[in-house]
Amino acid sequence: MPYDPRCQGDDEEALLKPVKVGLLGLGTVGGGTVNVLRRNADEIARRAGREIQITRIATRNLARERICDTAGIVVTDDPLAVVDDPDIQIVAELIGGETPARELVLRALNNGKHVVTANKMLIALHGNEIFAEAGKKGLMVAFEAAVAGGIPIIKALREGLAGNKLEWVAGIINGTCNFILSEMRDKGREFADVLQEAQARGYAEADPSFDIEGIDAAHKLTILASIAFGIPLQFSKVYVEGITGITALDVAYAEALGYRIKLLGIARRAARGIELRVHPTLIPERRLIANVAGVMNAILVKGDAVGPTLYYGAGAGAEPTASSVVADLVDVVRMLTSDPENRVPHLAFQPQSISDIPILAIEDVESAYYLRLNAEDRPGVLADIARILANQGISIEALIQKEPLAGESHLPIIMITHRVLERELNAAIRQIEALQTIKGPVNRIRLETLN
Ligand code: HSE
């Protein structure tokens, strides 16, 4: 018998009709989604088994110039006209932010509609509530586009790696920060200057402090960690440190020692709990992920069975993000007729199997470190520092001492330590900073070998 993509059952006729989708938002991602759905309509219908049709779009600003052709689609400035439309089966929330996205998504679910969203903040902060509501109604909430734009990392973690006990996830998940750090390294440019360019190119969030302070990456890490380890979404427990303290000097010294500095989101299963942290990190330059440049994203996942796997691609932009939104639409359409109990769970693990493994405080995390300090150039200074480190059980892997910078009386000392508990390092740093011979704070960047 030839393959018949139609589902069998009482509603066979309804199942052959196009699935109607309503869009909230017609900005970069909304416009990209319309374009991809139009351009690849036939291919997408062959995959989904049914045509996917956008029938209504809500946009805050009707006069704004559009990047897509909206012919045949009702465009309104009233989002309720989308979420309350009885013909619409799937609502795609592409407006971003917390409010009114949360209210609109909950209302759409209450109206019996499946939801696709690209909103990382919404899922990181309100995902537990949203999935519980969706679960009560047997509805799907799909969010591939919320993490790393076009890279299908949610699907890889949730389905492709389902046979593994996942050990850790480490990702470059903010394109703006990666662009800034890449430009500082490659062209010796200053931070503020590159940030301005990232904003002009449309990489940055509406409020760029979300990028450079690490908050955007922390939203994405919250989601990745839940799916990797089967734990609730808990954004408030992520240790977050952005890239604003990174200087061109640190980038150059790290380079001299064979490392690159990247803003990493790291989720790791440790003996006493889970590490959940976003911070600038030195990575050996020979690692593939250390060579991910510009606005690209990459996520390294270590599973006990598969070993390390790396996922790379565009982490933002109209069509890369639309690629994930449309894949979610196809997934929802494919599953419209399947029994809700037997679908892939939102957070990869069955809701009753989500476990509350403790999240470790940053002082309980073990890491290697890059330290930069300014010391007086006289005998005994290095010995004092070495003694303090030794007393805290910290051993030094590499050390370089530079000439004083022009106009400076003190000389920079750069050290790489072996792995140590952050609590021990903090105690050592306090003692080093108290030495008469040391000027200013000790600059510290965590280091991960990712092997
Ligand atoms: N501002 C984000 C970034 C956009 O730079 O990665 C994609 O989430």
Tab-separated table of C-alpha atoms and ligand atoms in Angstrom:
chain	number	residue	atom	x	y	z
A	1	MET	CA	0.000	0.000	0.000
A	2	PRO	CA	1.435	3.452	-0.872
A	3	TYR	CA	2.321	5.765	2.017
A	4	ASP	CA	-0.677	7.859	3.058
A	5	PRO	CA	0.265	10.915	5.113
A	6	ARG	CA	-3.315	11.417	6.335
A	7	CYS	CA	-4.261	10.412	9.824
A	8	GLN	CA	-7.081	7.944	10.207
A	9	GLY	CA	-10.091	8.637	12.425
A	10	ASP	CA	-13.468	10.351	12.676
A	11	ASP	CA	-12.122	13.786	11.731
A	12	GLU	CA	-10.319	12.631	8.645
A	13	GLU	CA	-11.611	15.529	6.556
A	14	ALA	CA	-10.578	18.148	9.123
A	15	LEU	CA	-7.146	16.568	9.272
A	16	LEU	CA	-6.583	17.253	5.596
A	17	LYS	CA	-7.267	20.975	5.922
A	18	PRO	CA	-4.387	23.438	6.377
A	19	VAL	CA	-3.403	24.104	9.972
A	20	LYS	CA	-4.041	27.749	10.845
A	21	VAL	CA	-1.365	29.637	12.693
A	22	GLY	CA	-1.501	33.078	14.327
A	23	LEU	CA	1.669	35.118	14.842
A	24	LEU	CA	2.294	37.516	17.703
A	25	GLY	CA	5.021	39.860	16.475
A	26	LEU	CA	6.166	40.885	13.035
A	27	GLY	CA	9.721	41.972	13.749
A	28	THR	CA	12.895	40.178	12.717
A	29	VAL	CA	11.773	36.674	13.745
A	30	GLY	CA	8.109	37.121	12.754
A	31	GLY	CA	9.082	38.464	9.328
A	32	GLY	CA	11.612	35.671	8.839
A	33	THR	CA	8.999	33.076	9.771
A	34	VAL	CA	6.523	34.418	7.196
A	35	ASN	CA	9.240	34.377	4.534
A	36	VAL	CA	10.430	30.841	5.273
A	37	LEU	CA	6.885	29.453	5.458
A	38	ARG	CA	6.028	31.050	2.106
A	39	ARG	CA	9.234	30.125	0.303
A	40	ASN	CA	9.340	26.525	1.490
A	41	ALA	CA	5.572	25.940	1.723
A	42	ASP	CA	5.536	22.776	-0.400
A	43	GLU	CA	8.541	21.194	1.249
A	44	ILE	CA	7.173	22.020	4.701
A	45	ALA	CA	3.732	20.574	3.886
A	46	ARG	CA	5.390	17.369	2.630
A	47	ARG	CA	7.149	17.078	5.959
A	48	ALA	CA	4.261	18.072	8.222
A	49	GLY	CA	1.632	16.108	6.306
A	50	ARG	CA	-0.556	19.215	6.101
A	51	GLU	CA	-0.245	22.745	4.803
A	52	ILE	CA	0.699	25.343	7.446
A	53	GLN	CA	-1.049	28.651	6.894
A	54	ILE	CA	-0.527	31.922	8.767
A	55	THR	CA	-3.943	33.550	8.864
A	56	ARG	CA	-3.487	36.402	11.362
A	57	ILE	CA	-0.578	38.446	12.659
A	58	ALA	CA	-0.585	40.960	15.498
A	59	THR	CA	2.052	43.686	15.450
A	60	ARG	CA	2.407	46.666	17.791
A	61	ASN	CA	3.277	49.019	14.960
A	62	LEU	CA	1.175	48.588	11.814
A	63	ALA	CA	3.087	51.339	10.009
A	64	ARG	CA	6.534	49.797	10.521
A	65	GLU	CA	8.321	48.654	7.389
A	66	ARG	CA	8.075	44.854	6.969
A	67	ILE	CA	10.667	42.396	5.789
A	68	CYS	CA	8.006	40.013	4.450
A	69	ASP	CA	5.003	39.843	2.168
A	70	THR	CA	1.812	39.703	4.252
A	71	ALA	CA	-0.615	39.406	1.315
A	72	GLY	CA	-3.585	37.218	2.267
A	73	ILE	CA	-2.876	37.505	5.999
A	74	VAL	CA	-4.977	39.673	8.333
A	75	VAL	CA	-2.558	42.004	10.113
A	76	THR	CA	-3.834	43.701	13.266
A	77	ASP	CA	-2.464	45.624	16.221
A	78	ASP	CA	-4.673	43.668	18.617
A	79	PRO	CA	-2.949	40.519	19.943
A	80	LEU	CA	-6.240	39.226	21.370
A	81	ALA	CA	-7.596	39.041	17.813
A	82	VAL	CA	-4.957	36.323	17.331
A	83	VAL	CA	-5.109	34.417	20.624
A	84	ASP	CA	-8.925	34.497	20.714
A	85	ASP	CA	-9.467	33.564	17.045
A	86	PRO	CA	-11.369	30.247	17.175
A	87	ASP	CA	-9.925	29.119	13.804
A	88	ILE	CA	-6.316	29.401	14.910
A	89	GLN	CA	-4.819	26.152	16.237
A	90	ILE	CA	-1.260	27.271	16.918
A	91	VAL	CA	-0.093	30.640	18.247
A	92	ALA	CA	3.544	31.575	17.583
A	93	GLU	CA	4.705	34.102	20.190
A	94	LEU	CA	7.534	36.109	18.630
A	95	ILE	CA	7.309	39.380	20.543
A	96	GLY	CA	9.836	38.546	23.266
A	97	GLY	CA	10.066	39.881	26.817
A	98	GLU	CA	8.052	38.976	29.881
A	99	THR	CA	4.879	41.051	29.565
A	100	PRO	CA	2.514	40.810	27.729
A	101	ALA	CA	4.063	37.602	26.289
A	102	ARG	CA	3.282	35.575	29.438
A	103	GLU	CA	-0.347	36.713	29.592
A	104	LEU	CA	-0.880	36.108	25.875
A	105	VAL	CA	0.665	32.628	25.952
A	106	LEU	CA	-1.429	31.631	28.986
A	107	ARG	CA	-4.539	32.986	27.300
A	108	ALA	CA	-3.776	31.089	24.087
A	109	LEU	CA	-3.372	27.876	26.126
A	110	ASN	CA	-6.571	28.623	27.972
A	111	ASN	CA	-8.244	28.932	24.572
A	112	GLY	CA	-6.982	25.436	23.677
A	113	LYS	CA	-4.215	26.503	21.290
A	114	HIS	CA	-0.761	25.006	21.013
A	115	VAL	CA	2.075	27.521	21.363
A	116	VAL	CA	5.412	27.965	19.639
A	117	THR	CA	7.713	30.585	21.120
A	118	ALA	CA	11.172	32.042	20.518
A	119	ASN	CA	11.101	33.748	23.922
A	120	LYS	CA	14.012	32.633	26.119
A	121	MET	CA	13.159	35.011	28.946
A	122	LEU	CA	9.575	33.782	29.043
A	123	ILE	CA	10.553	30.109	29.209
A	124	ALA	CA	13.416	30.671	31.689
A	125	LEU	CA	11.253	32.718	34.065
A	126	HIS	CA	7.765	31.311	33.554
A	127	GLY	CA	8.260	27.979	31.804
A	128	ASN	CA	7.331	25.895	34.864
A	129	GLU	CA	3.955	27.649	35.086
A	130	ILE	CA	3.384	27.597	31.318
A	131	PHE	CA	4.190	23.880	30.920
A	132	ALA	CA	1.938	23.024	33.868
A	133	GLU	CA	-0.938	24.898	32.203
A	134	ALA	CA	-0.233	23.276	28.832
A	135	GLY	CA	-0.032	19.857	30.517
A	136	LYS	CA	-3.465	20.277	32.102
A	137	LYS	CA	-4.947	20.881	28.677
A	138	GLY	CA	-2.886	18.377	26.717
A	139	LEU	CA	-1.314	21.167	24.656
A	140	MET	CA	2.197	21.638	23.342
A	141	VAL	CA	4.538	24.539	23.973
A	142	ALA	CA	7.547	24.333	21.648
A	143	PHE	CA	10.564	26.612	22.115
A	144	GLU	CA	13.465	25.484	19.919
A	145	ALA	CA	14.062	29.071	18.752
A	146	ALA	CA	14.540	30.286	22.339
A	147	VAL	CA	18.061	28.858	22.586
A	148	ALA	CA	20.842	29.391	20.054
A	149	GLY	CA	18.618	30.604	17.197
A	150	GLY	CA	18.834	28.160	14.325
A	151	ILE	CA	20.784	25.384	16.076
A	152	PRO	CA	18.407	22.508	16.901
A	153	ILE	CA	19.923	22.050	20.354
A	154	ILE	CA	16.647	21.488	22.215
A	155	LYS	CA	15.782	18.619	19.894
A	156	ALA	CA	19.282	17.185	20.158
A	157	LEU	CA	19.225	17.223	23.967
A	158	ARG	CA	15.628	16.122	24.349
A	159	GLU	CA	15.505	13.430	21.707
A	160	GLY	CA	18.806	12.730	19.976
A	161	LEU	CA	20.747	12.242	23.226
A	162	ALA	CA	17.905	10.618	25.188
A	163	GLY	CA	19.926	7.462	25.756
A	164	ASN	CA	22.687	9.278	27.640
A	165	LYS	CA	23.290	10.390	31.157
A	166	LEU	CA	24.369	13.920	30.317
A	167	GLU	CA	27.441	15.100	32.220
A	168	TRP	CA	27.833	18.699	31.151
A	169	VAL	CA	26.799	21.328	28.648
A	170	ALA	CA	29.015	24.311	27.805
A	171	GLY	CA	27.898	26.825	25.233
A	172	ILE	CA	28.643	30.066	23.500
A	173	ILE	CA	25.010	31.117	23.568
A	174	ASN	CA	25.177	34.874	23.208
A	175	GLY	CA	26.246	36.046	19.773
A	176	THR	CA	26.708	39.672	20.804
A	177	CYS	CA	29.298	38.790	23.465
A	178	ASN	CA	31.071	36.397	21.121
A	179	PHE	CA	31.228	39.114	18.470
A	180	ILE	CA	32.663	41.598	20.976
A	181	LEU	CA	35.296	39.167	22.300
A	182	SER	CA	36.248	38.043	18.772
A	183	GLU	CA	36.739	41.620	17.574
A	184	MET	CA	38.777	42.486	20.681
A	185	ARG	CA	41.045	39.523	20.025
A	186	ASP	CA	41.340	39.714	16.236
A	187	LYS	CA	41.537	43.458	15.808
A	188	GLY	CA	42.566	44.678	19.277
A	189	ARG	CA	39.407	46.816	19.366
A	190	GLU	CA	38.010	48.262	22.584
A	191	PHE	CA	34.871	46.908	24.207
A	192	ALA	CA	32.571	49.937	23.904
A	193	ASP	CA	33.374	50.478	20.256
A	194	VAL	CA	32.535	46.861	19.301
A	195	LEU	CA	29.341	46.872	21.375
A	196	GLN	CA	28.130	49.862	19.367
A	197	GLU	CA	28.722	47.933	16.157
A	198	ALA	CA	26.879	44.855	17.525
A	199	GLN	CA	23.889	47.085	18.260
A	200	ALA	CA	24.003	48.653	14.805
A	201	ARG	CA	24.090	45.179	13.230
A	202	GLY	CA	20.997	44.125	15.210
A	203	TYR	CA	22.700	41.333	17.194
A	204	ALA	CA	22.093	42.853	20.618
A	205	GLU	CA	18.933	42.715	22.719
A	206	ALA	CA	16.759	45.851	22.895
A	207	ASP	CA	18.552	46.485	26.200
A	208	PRO	CA	22.153	45.430	25.426
A	209	SER	CA	22.969	45.069	29.126
A	210	PHE	CA	21.082	41.750	28.881
A	211	ASP	CA	23.813	40.585	26.496
A	212	ILE	CA	26.964	41.990	28.059
A	213	GLU	CA	25.934	41.272	31.663
A	214	GLY	CA	25.300	37.624	30.768
A	215	ILE	CA	21.549	37.641	31.491
A	216	ASP	CA	20.510	36.537	27.999
A	217	ALA	CA	22.973	33.638	28.173
A	218	ALA	CA	21.659	32.764	31.650
A	219	HIS	CA	18.097	32.562	30.313
A	220	LYS	CA	19.271	30.132	27.640
A	221	LEU	CA	21.415	28.126	30.075
A	222	THR	CA	18.450	27.762	32.441
A	223	ILE	CA	16.536	26.061	29.637
A	224	LEU	CA	19.432	23.850	28.516
A	225	ALA	CA	20.118	22.667	32.073
A	226	SER	CA	16.499	21.690	32.692
A	227	ILE	CA	16.394	19.604	29.567
A	228	ALA	CA	19.821	18.079	30.104
A	229	PHE	CA	19.288	17.040	33.725
A	230	GLY	CA	15.510	16.859	34.227
A	231	ILE	CA	15.444	19.668	36.800
A	232	PRO	CA	12.932	22.540	37.125
A	233	LEU	CA	13.704	25.821	35.353
A	234	GLN	CA	15.466	27.958	37.962
A	235	PHE	CA	16.931	31.114	36.486
A	236	SER	CA	17.403	32.744	39.903
A	237	LYS	CA	20.032	30.142	40.843
A	238	VAL	CA	22.322	30.756	37.872
A	239	TYR	CA	25.618	32.445	38.767
A	240	VAL	CA	25.888	35.263	36.217
A	241	GLU	CA	28.929	37.342	35.320
A	242	GLY	CA	29.098	39.261	32.050
A	243	ILE	CA	32.015	40.417	29.927
A	244	THR	CA	32.197	44.075	30.982
A	245	GLY	CA	35.291	43.463	33.126
A	246	ILE	CA	37.290	41.896	30.282
A	247	THR	CA	40.017	44.152	28.961
A	248	ALA	CA	41.978	44.002	25.715
A	249	LEU	CA	44.995	43.190	27.930
A	250	ASP	CA	43.326	40.058	29.336
A	251	VAL	CA	42.454	38.936	25.819
A	252	ALA	CA	46.093	39.412	24.736
A	253	TYR	CA	47.616	37.715	27.820
A	254	ALA	CA	45.231	34.761	27.519
A	255	GLU	CA	46.299	34.446	23.895
A	256	ALA	CA	49.984	34.472	24.874
A	257	LEU	CA	49.287	31.532	27.205
A	258	GLY	CA	47.419	29.563	24.505
A	259	TYR	CA	43.824	30.376	25.506
A	260	ARG	CA	40.819	32.250	24.113
A	261	ILE	CA	38.295	34.070	26.307
A	262	LYS	CA	34.643	33.207	25.629
A	263	LEU	CA	31.441	33.929	27.513
A	264	LEU	CA	30.326	30.393	28.356
A	265	GLY	CA	27.125	29.071	29.851
A	266	ILE	CA	28.090	25.955	31.796
A	267	ALA	CA	25.773	23.373	33.368
A	268	ARG	CA	27.584	20.467	34.972
A	269	ARG	CA	26.521	17.527	37.078
A	270	ALA	CA	28.900	17.547	40.075
A	271	ALA	CA	29.024	15.232	43.086
A	272	ARG	CA	26.945	17.420	45.401
A	273	GLY	CA	24.656	19.135	42.935
A	274	ILE	CA	24.499	20.980	39.651
A	275	GLU	CA	26.742	23.823	38.582
A	276	LEU	CA	24.825	26.493	36.718
A	277	ARG	CA	27.021	29.397	35.699
A	278	VAL	CA	27.583	32.027	33.021
A	279	HIS	CA	30.927	33.838	33.002
A	280	PRO	CA	33.885	34.710	30.798
A	281	THR	CA	36.045	31.598	30.518
A	282	LEU	CA	39.513	30.836	29.209
A	283	ILE	CA	39.421	27.839	26.854
A	284	PRO	CA	42.494	26.174	25.307
A	285	GLU	CA	42.785	27.543	21.768
A	286	ARG	CA	43.048	24.026	20.304
A	287	ARG	CA	39.416	23.236	21.230
A	288	LEU	CA	36.979	23.597	18.332
A	289	ILE	CA	34.649	25.717	20.451
A	290	ALA	CA	37.468	28.185	21.159
A	291	ASN	CA	37.506	28.923	17.429
A	292	VAL	CA	33.847	29.858	17.130
A	293	ALA	CA	34.112	33.469	16.048
A	294	GLY	CA	31.872	36.484	15.533
A	295	VAL	CA	28.165	36.223	16.177
A	296	MET	CA	28.016	32.422	15.806
A	297	ASN	CA	26.878	30.143	18.638
A	298	ALA	CA	28.140	26.677	19.595
A	299	ILE	CA	27.197	24.215	22.287
A	300	LEU	CA	29.344	21.367	23.495
A	301	VAL	CA	27.445	18.530	25.178
A	302	LYS	CA	29.081	15.618	26.964
A	303	GLY	CA	27.016	12.445	27.314
A	304	ASP	CA	28.269	9.297	29.041
A	305	ALA	CA	27.532	7.134	25.996
A	306	VAL	CA	28.210	9.435	23.061
A	307	GLY	CA	31.136	11.424	24.525
A	308	PRO	CA	31.489	15.082	23.539
A	309	THR	CA	29.283	16.409	20.716
A	310	LEU	CA	29.358	19.917	19.267
A	311	TYR	CA	26.489	21.909	17.740
A	312	TYR	CA	27.357	25.032	15.752
A	313	GLY	CA	25.437	27.627	13.776
A	314	ALA	CA	23.766	31.009	13.675
A	315	GLY	CA	22.454	31.927	17.105
A	316	ALA	CA	20.299	34.819	15.941
A	317	GLY	CA	18.921	36.517	12.830
A	318	ALA	CA	15.639	36.422	10.919
A	319	GLU	CA	15.826	33.191	8.941
A	320	PRO	CA	18.056	31.103	11.235
A	321	THR	CA	15.618	31.741	14.096
A	322	ALA	CA	12.660	31.218	11.747
A	323	SER	CA	14.193	27.849	10.838
A	324	SER	CA	13.644	26.760	14.454
A	325	VAL	CA	10.190	28.352	14.708
A	326	VAL	CA	9.041	26.533	11.576
A	327	ALA	CA	10.545	23.234	12.755
A	328	ASP	CA	8.473	23.612	15.934
A	329	LEU	CA	5.354	24.325	13.872
A	330	VAL	CA	5.997	21.151	11.891
A	331	ASP	CA	6.480	19.201	15.126
A	332	VAL	CA	3.201	20.493	16.546
A	333	VAL	CA	1.337	19.719	13.328
A	334	ARG	CA	2.773	16.196	13.246
A	335	MET	CA	1.648	15.628	16.807
A	336	LEU	CA	-1.780	17.268	16.584
A	337	THR	CA	-3.403	13.874	16.495
A	338	SER	CA	-1.205	11.980	18.926
A	339	ASP	CA	-2.234	11.205	22.474
A	340	PRO	CA	-0.880	13.993	24.780
A	341	GLU	CA	0.360	11.383	27.288
A	342	ASN	CA	2.696	9.947	24.702
A	343	ARG	CA	4.311	13.089	23.315
A	344	VAL	CA	7.904	14.156	23.886
A	345	PRO	CA	7.764	15.952	27.294
A	346	HIS	CA	8.383	19.721	27.357
A	347	LEU	CA	11.466	19.433	29.588
A	348	ALA	CA	12.603	16.107	28.094
A	349	PHE	CA	11.785	14.156	31.282
A	350	GLN	CA	8.254	13.104	32.258
A	351	PRO	CA	6.743	15.848	34.497
A	352	GLN	CA	6.500	13.481	37.496
A	353	SER	CA	10.192	12.608	37.055
A	354	ILE	CA	11.604	16.132	37.255
A	355	SER	CA	13.999	16.039	40.217
A	356	ASP	CA	15.076	18.842	42.478
A	357	ILE	CA	18.847	18.252	42.481
A	358	PRO	CA	20.466	21.180	44.361
A	359	ILE	CA	22.131	23.938	42.347
A	360	LEU	CA	25.589	24.710	43.735
A	361	ALA	CA	26.587	28.186	44.931
A	362	ILE	CA	29.530	29.569	42.946
A	363	GLU	CA	31.839	29.208	46.015
A	364	ASP	CA	31.234	25.443	45.842
A	365	VAL	CA	32.232	25.236	42.187
A	366	GLU	CA	35.658	23.972	41.205
A	367	SER	CA	37.521	25.596	38.335
A	368	ALA	CA	40.998	26.544	37.172
A	369	TYR	CA	41.714	30.283	37.042
A	370	TYR	CA	43.547	32.976	35.148
A	371	LEU	CA	44.745	35.661	37.570
A	372	ARG	CA	46.165	39.063	36.649
A	373	LEU	CA	47.618	41.348	39.265
A	374	ASN	CA	49.857	44.413	39.427
A	375	ALA	CA	52.866	44.020	41.693
A	376	GLU	CA	55.840	46.103	42.766
A	377	ASP	CA	59.064	45.077	41.064
A	378	ARG	CA	61.146	44.034	44.070
A	379	PRO	CA	62.537	40.830	45.615
A	380	GLY	CA	60.146	38.612	47.581
A	381	VAL	CA	56.904	39.751	45.913
A	382	LEU	CA	56.436	36.573	43.925
A	383	ALA	CA	57.419	34.468	46.936
A	384	ASP	CA	54.692	36.150	49.047
A	385	ILE	CA	52.065	35.411	46.409
A	386	ALA	CA	53.241	31.820	45.960
A	387	ARG	CA	53.127	31.265	49.748
A	388	ILE	CA	49.532	32.518	50.021
A	389	LEU	CA	48.453	30.289	47.147
A	390	ALA	CA	50.288	27.273	48.565
A	391	ASN	CA	48.674	27.779	51.995
A	392	GLN	CA	45.248	27.601	50.314
A	393	GLY	CA	46.290	24.443	48.456
A	394	ILE	CA	46.362	26.225	45.085
A	395	SER	CA	49.049	25.185	42.637
A	396	ILE	CA	50.255	27.314	39.751
A	397	GLU	CA	50.320	25.852	36.261
A	398	ALA	CA	51.809	28.806	34.377
A	399	LEU	CA	53.130	32.241	35.230
A	400	ILE	CA	54.262	35.188	33.151
A	401	GLN	CA	55.620	38.481	34.313
A	402	LYS	CA	55.493	41.446	31.942
A	403	GLU	CA	57.298	44.759	31.747
A	404	PRO	CA	55.360	47.580	33.467
A	405	LEU	CA	52.962	49.309	31.040
A	406	ALA	CA	53.969	52.829	29.964
A	407	GLY	CA	53.632	55.257	32.871
A	408	GLU	CA	52.975	52.453	35.407
A	409	SER	CA	55.222	51.722	38.394
A	410	HIS	CA	53.824	48.196	38.911
A	411	LEU	CA	54.263	45.226	36.607
A	412	PRO	CA	51.555	42.816	35.530
A	413	ILE	CA	51.845	39.196	36.711
A	414	ILE	CA	49.628	36.652	34.988
A	415	MET	CA	49.064	33.195	36.440
A	416	ILE	CA	47.098	30.101	35.510
A	417	THR	CA	46.143	27.916	38.480
A	418	HIS	CA	45.180	24.265	38.639
A	419	ARG	CA	41.582	23.450	39.586
A	420	VAL	CA	40.528	24.656	43.020
A	421	LEU	CA	37.304	25.332	44.894
A	422	GLU	CA	36.220	28.948	44.344
A	423	ARG	CA	35.958	29.430	48.138
A	424	GLU	CA	39.693	28.686	48.506
A	425	LEU	CA	40.602	30.984	45.663
A	426	ASN	CA	38.546	33.834	47.144
A	427	ALA	CA	40.396	33.462	50.448
A	428	ALA	CA	43.752	33.587	48.640
A	429	ILE	CA	42.733	36.624	46.578
A	430	ARG	CA	41.714	38.515	49.717
A	431	GLN	CA	45.160	37.908	51.223
A	432	ILE	CA	47.012	38.817	48.029
A	433	GLU	CA	45.054	42.047	47.667
A	434	ALA	CA	46.023	42.957	51.266
A	435	LEU	CA	49.770	42.815	50.461
A	436	GLN	CA	51.464	46.265	50.429
A	437	THR	CA	53.250	45.304	47.222
A	438	ILE	CA	50.054	44.660	45.241
A	439	LYS	CA	48.206	47.501	43.558
A	440	GLY	CA	44.459	47.294	42.879
A	441	PRO	CA	42.244	44.227	42.665
A	442	VAL	CA	43.313	40.803	41.448
A	443	ASN	CA	41.602	40.198	38.147
A	444	ARG	CA	40.241	36.636	37.873
A	445	ILE	CA	38.769	34.731	34.917
A	446	ARG	CA	37.681	31.092	35.224
A	447	LEU	CA	39.324	28.536	32.956
A	448	GLU	CA	37.840	25.303	31.607
A	449	THR	CA	39.746	22.772	29.551
A	450	LEU	CA	36.463	21.142	28.375
A	451	ASN	CA	38.000	17.735	27.964
B	1	HSE	N1	21.006	39.065	21.654
B	1	HSE	C1	21.016	37.658	21.395
B	1	HSE	C2	22.454	37.259	21.057
B	1	HSE	C3	20.065	37.344	20.252
B	1	HSE	O1	23.305	38.143	20.858
B	1	HSE	O2	22.743	36.085	21.017
B	1	HSE	C4	19.729	35.892	20.120
B	1	HSE	O3	19.128	35.348	21.235
